[in-house]
Structures are given as C-alpha cells and as structure tokens.
Amino acid sequence: MTDTRGPQPQYEGYATGPLPGEREPAPGPSGPYHPPQAYQAPGGGTQGGQQRPGQGGGTQGGAQGVGGAQATRKPRTGARTTPRTRKARLRVAKADPWSVMKVSFLLSIALGICTVVASAVLWMVMDAMGVFETVGGTISEATGSNESNGFDLQSFLSLPRVLIFTSVIAVIDVVLATALATLGAFIYNLSAGFVGGVELTLAEDE
C-alpha cells in the first residue's frame, strides 16, 4: 500500500526533546506538592502546613496552630469552677422485721450492759462520799425504837443487791425493746403501703 497523505508535519517538542518519562527533574529544592488554596488562611495560621514567608522557624501546619490556640485558651470570666454537689431523693418503702429485730436486740444488750456498769460506778462514788452512811443514820434514828435500831439503809442498798436489781431491769429492757422494735417495723410496713414511706434526700460530700 502507498501512503497518499503526503509529508506529515513534525512537532518540534517531541522530535528534538526526550519523552515525558525520560525528562530530568527541574532544578531546585524538592518538596511535597501542595495544591493551590482558594482562600487565605486566618491570621497567625498556615495553609496546609506551608510556612509563611518572612517567619523565622514557621509552624508545623494548620492543625498544630489550632492546637496551640486551644492550649492557650483562657477560661471565660465567671465560669463555674467548683463541682456541683449531686443529690438523690430516696424513699424507705419497707423495713425488714427480721433485720430490725436483730439490730434492736444487739442495741438493747449494749444498753443493758451500760446500765449495769453505770449503776456500779454510781454506787461506788456515793459510798465513797458517805451518802449511804449519812442518809442511813438519819433513817435509823427516825425509825428506831427502844427494841430495835430502825431501818438499815446500808445493808439494804448493798452493792450485790444493787447489781442484781439492775441486771433484772436490763434483761426486761432487752426483751421489751426487741419486741417493740419488731412490732414497730410491722406497723411501719403497713403505713408505708398507704402513704409511701419516709422520704430521704442524700447528698455527696463536697
């Protein structure tokens, strides 16, 4: 076949120069490619990590500039600095009678022991002060006669007799306090079913 198109024009750039893949890189400092920005960066910042001309040292990019501005941001005037105390409003809906009985039993035993010890200490103090001797002498003179010396208060209010009497009172107190506390728990449960129970407001320590 014969080419009838005639002589074709030769492009000077491709005829005389190397191919695009064989061209040598342009002289000058090489760096990452940054596309052109449509808008100017705000004052004090940078565009895409580029350094502004005329600044010594520059910044590491727009993200670091924003981070530095946030780090140096001061709190607003009148801002709340103290944490708010949280409060919770609760309601005692039911009291377990078994637990109430156990707690009241232990508390009444402790109260009975304290009563016995306090009675013994009080008797020793009064005996050391001579109260029983003075009062007993007065009662003996008032109730005495020619045949008898009257009522002897010191022998009647001796320490063993006082301790026995106080112990009996403490045992009765334990039984009554336990029974009354348990009965009170039942009554509270019945009343809480109608009125809702006792409401409490709890707050955290500041």
Coordinates of C-alpha atoms in Angstrom, one line a residue:
M1 CA 0.0 0.0 0.0
T2 CA 1.1 3.5 -0.8
D3 CA 0.7 6.4 1.8
T4 CA -1.2 9.1 -0.1
R5 CA -1.3 11.6 2.9
G6 CA 1.9 13.3 1.9
P7 CA 4.6 14.5 4.2
Q8 CA 3.4 14.9 7.9
P9 CA 4.4 17.9 10.0
Q10 CA 6.9 17.2 12.7
Y11 CA 6.4 18.6 16.2
E12 CA 9.5 20.2 17.4
G13 CA 9.0 19.4 21.0
Y14 CA 8.6 15.7 20.5
A15 CA 11.0 15.4 17.7
T16 CA 14.0 17.1 19.3
G17 CA 13.4 16.5 23.1
P18 CA 13.1 13.5 25.3
L19 CA 9.9 11.7 26.0
P20 CA 7.8 12.8 29.1
G21 CA 9.0 9.8 31.1
E22 CA 12.7 10.4 30.2
R23 CA 12.8 14.1 31.2
E24 CA 15.1 15.2 34.0
P25 CA 13.6 16.8 37.1
A26 CA 13.6 20.5 37.3
P27 CA 16.5 22.0 39.3
G28 CA 15.6 23.4 42.7
P29 CA 14.7 22.1 46.2
S30 CA 12.3 19.2 46.1
G31 CA 9.3 19.1 48.5
P32 CA 5.8 17.8 48.8
Y33 CA 3.2 19.0 46.4
H34 CA 0.7 21.4 47.8
P35 CA -2.3 22.3 45.7
P36 CA -3.3 26.0 45.5
Q37 CA -5.6 27.3 48.2
A38 CA -8.8 29.1 47.3
Y39 CA -9.0 31.2 50.4
Q40 CA -6.4 32.8 52.6
A41 CA -5.6 31.2 56.0
P42 CA -6.6 33.2 59.1
G43 CA -4.0 35.5 60.6
G44 CA -1.4 33.7 62.6
G45 CA -2.1 30.3 60.9
T46 CA -0.6 28.5 57.9
Q47 CA -2.1 26.9 54.8
G48 CA -1.9 23.1 54.7
G49 CA 1.4 23.0 56.6
Q50 CA 3.2 25.6 54.4
Q51 CA 5.4 28.1 56.0
R52 CA 4.5 31.8 55.5
P53 CA 7.3 33.8 54.1
G54 CA 9.2 36.1 56.5
Q55 CA 8.6 33.9 59.6
G56 CA 11.6 32.5 61.4
G57 CA 11.2 28.8 62.1
G58 CA 7.5 28.7 61.0
T59 CA 4.9 26.2 62.3
Q60 CA 4.3 22.6 61.6
G61 CA 0.9 23.1 60.0
G62 CA -2.6 24.3 60.4
A63 CA -3.5 21.5 62.8
Q64 CA -0.7 22.4 65.2
G65 CA -1.6 26.1 65.1
V66 CA -5.2 25.3 66.1
G67 CA -3.9 23.0 68.9
G68 CA -1.7 25.8 70.2
A69 CA -4.6 28.2 70.2
Q70 CA -6.7 25.7 72.2
A71 CA -3.9 25.1 74.7
T72 CA -3.5 28.7 75.5
R73 CA -7.3 29.5 75.6
K74 CA -8.3 31.0 78.9
P75 CA -11.5 30.2 80.7
R76 CA -14.4 32.6 80.4
T77 CA -15.0 35.1 83.1
G78 CA -17.5 33.9 85.7
A79 CA -17.2 30.2 84.7
R80 CA -18.2 27.6 87.3
T81 CA -15.1 26.0 88.7
T82 CA -16.5 24.1 91.7
P83 CA -18.2 20.8 91.0
R84 CA -21.9 20.6 91.7
T85 CA -23.0 18.5 94.6
R86 CA -25.2 15.7 93.4
K87 CA -28.4 14.9 95.5
A88 CA -30.6 11.9 95.4
R89 CA -34.1 11.7 96.8
L90 CA -34.9 8.2 98.1
R91 CA -37.9 6.6 99.9
V92 CA -37.8 3.9 102.6
A93 CA -40.6 1.7 101.2
K94 CA -40.1 -1.3 103.6
A95 CA -38.3 -2.2 106.7
D96 CA -37.4 -5.9 107.2
P97 CA -38.7 -7.0 110.6
W98 CA -36.1 -9.7 111.0
S99 CA -33.2 -7.3 110.5
V100 CA -34.9 -4.7 112.8
M101 CA -35.2 -7.4 115.5
K102 CA -31.6 -8.4 115.3
V103 CA -30.3 -4.8 115.4
S104 CA -32.6 -3.8 118.2
F105 CA -31.6 -6.9 120.2
L106 CA -27.9 -6.1 120.0
L107 CA -28.5 -2.4 120.8
S108 CA -30.7 -3.3 123.8
I109 CA -28.0 -5.7 125.1
A110 CA -25.4 -3.0 124.8
L111 CA -27.7 -0.5 126.6
G112 CA -28.3 -3.1 129.4
I113 CA -24.5 -3.6 129.9
C114 CA -24.0 0.2 130.1
T115 CA -26.8 0.4 132.6
V116 CA -25.3 -2.2 134.9
V117 CA -21.8 -0.6 134.7
A118 CA -23.1 2.9 135.3
S119 CA -25.1 1.7 138.4
A120 CA -22.0 0.1 139.9
V121 CA -19.9 3.2 139.3
L122 CA -22.6 5.4 140.7
W123 CA -22.9 3.3 143.9
M124 CA -19.1 3.3 144.4
V125 CA -19.0 7.1 144.1
M126 CA -21.9 7.6 146.5
D127 CA -20.4 5.2 149.0
A128 CA -17.0 6.9 148.9
M129 CA -18.7 10.3 149.6
G130 CA -20.5 8.8 152.6
V131 CA -24.0 9.4 151.3
F132 CA -25.4 6.0 152.4
E133 CA -23.9 6.3 155.9
T134 CA -25.4 9.8 156.4
V135 CA -28.8 9.0 155.0
G136 CA -28.9 5.6 156.7
G137 CA -28.1 7.1 160.1
T138 CA -30.9 9.6 159.7
I139 CA -33.4 6.9 158.7
S140 CA -32.3 4.7 161.6
E141 CA -32.9 7.5 164.1
A142 CA -36.3 8.3 162.6
T143 CA -37.5 4.7 162.6
G144 CA -35.7 3.4 165.6
S145 CA -37.3 2.4 168.9
N146 CA -36.3 1.0 172.3
E147 CA -36.4 -2.5 171.0
S148 CA -34.8 -2.1 167.5
N149 CA -32.4 0.3 165.8
G150 CA -34.6 1.1 162.9
F151 CA -34.2 0.6 159.2
D152 CA -30.6 -0.2 158.0
L153 CA -30.2 1.5 154.6
Q154 CA -26.6 0.4 154.1
S155 CA -27.5 -3.3 154.3
F156 CA -30.5 -2.9 152.0
L157 CA -28.6 -0.9 149.3
S158 CA -25.5 -3.1 149.3
L159 CA -23.5 -3.4 146.0
P160 CA -24.5 -7.1 145.2
R161 CA -28.2 -6.3 145.7
V162 CA -28.0 -3.2 143.5
L163 CA -26.2 -5.1 140.8
I164 CA -28.9 -7.9 140.8
F165 CA -31.7 -5.4 140.7
T166 CA -30.0 -3.5 137.8
S167 CA -29.4 -6.8 135.9
V168 CA -33.1 -7.7 136.1
I169 CA -34.1 -4.3 134.8
A170 CA -31.6 -4.7 131.9
V171 CA -33.0 -8.1 130.9
I172 CA -36.5 -6.7 130.9
D173 CA -35.4 -3.8 128.9
V174 CA -33.8 -6.1 126.3
V175 CA -37.0 -8.1 125.9
L176 CA -39.3 -5.1 125.7
A177 CA -37.0 -3.1 123.3
T178 CA -36.6 -6.0 120.9
A179 CA -40.4 -6.7 120.9
L180 CA -41.3 -3.1 120.5
A181 CA -38.8 -2.5 117.6
T182 CA -40.1 -5.6 115.7
L183 CA -43.7 -4.5 116.2
G184 CA -42.8 -1.0 115.0
A185 CA -41.3 -2.5 111.8
F186 CA -44.6 -4.3 111.0
I187 CA -46.6 -1.1 111.7
Y188 CA -44.2 0.9 109.5
N189 CA -44.6 -1.5 106.6
L190 CA -48.4 -1.3 106.9
S191 CA -48.4 2.5 106.9
A192 CA -45.8 2.7 104.1
G193 CA -48.2 0.8 101.9
F194 CA -50.7 3.6 102.2
V195 CA -48.6 6.8 102.4
G196 CA -45.5 5.7 100.6
G197 CA -43.0 5.7 103.4
V198 CA -40.4 8.1 104.7
E199 CA -38.5 10.2 102.0
L200 CA -34.8 10.9 102.4
T201 CA -32.6 13.3 100.5
L202 CA -29.0 12.2 100.2
A203 CA -26.1 14.4 99.0
E204 CA -22.4 13.7 98.3
D205 CA -19.6 15.2 100.4
E206 CA -18.1 18.3 98.9

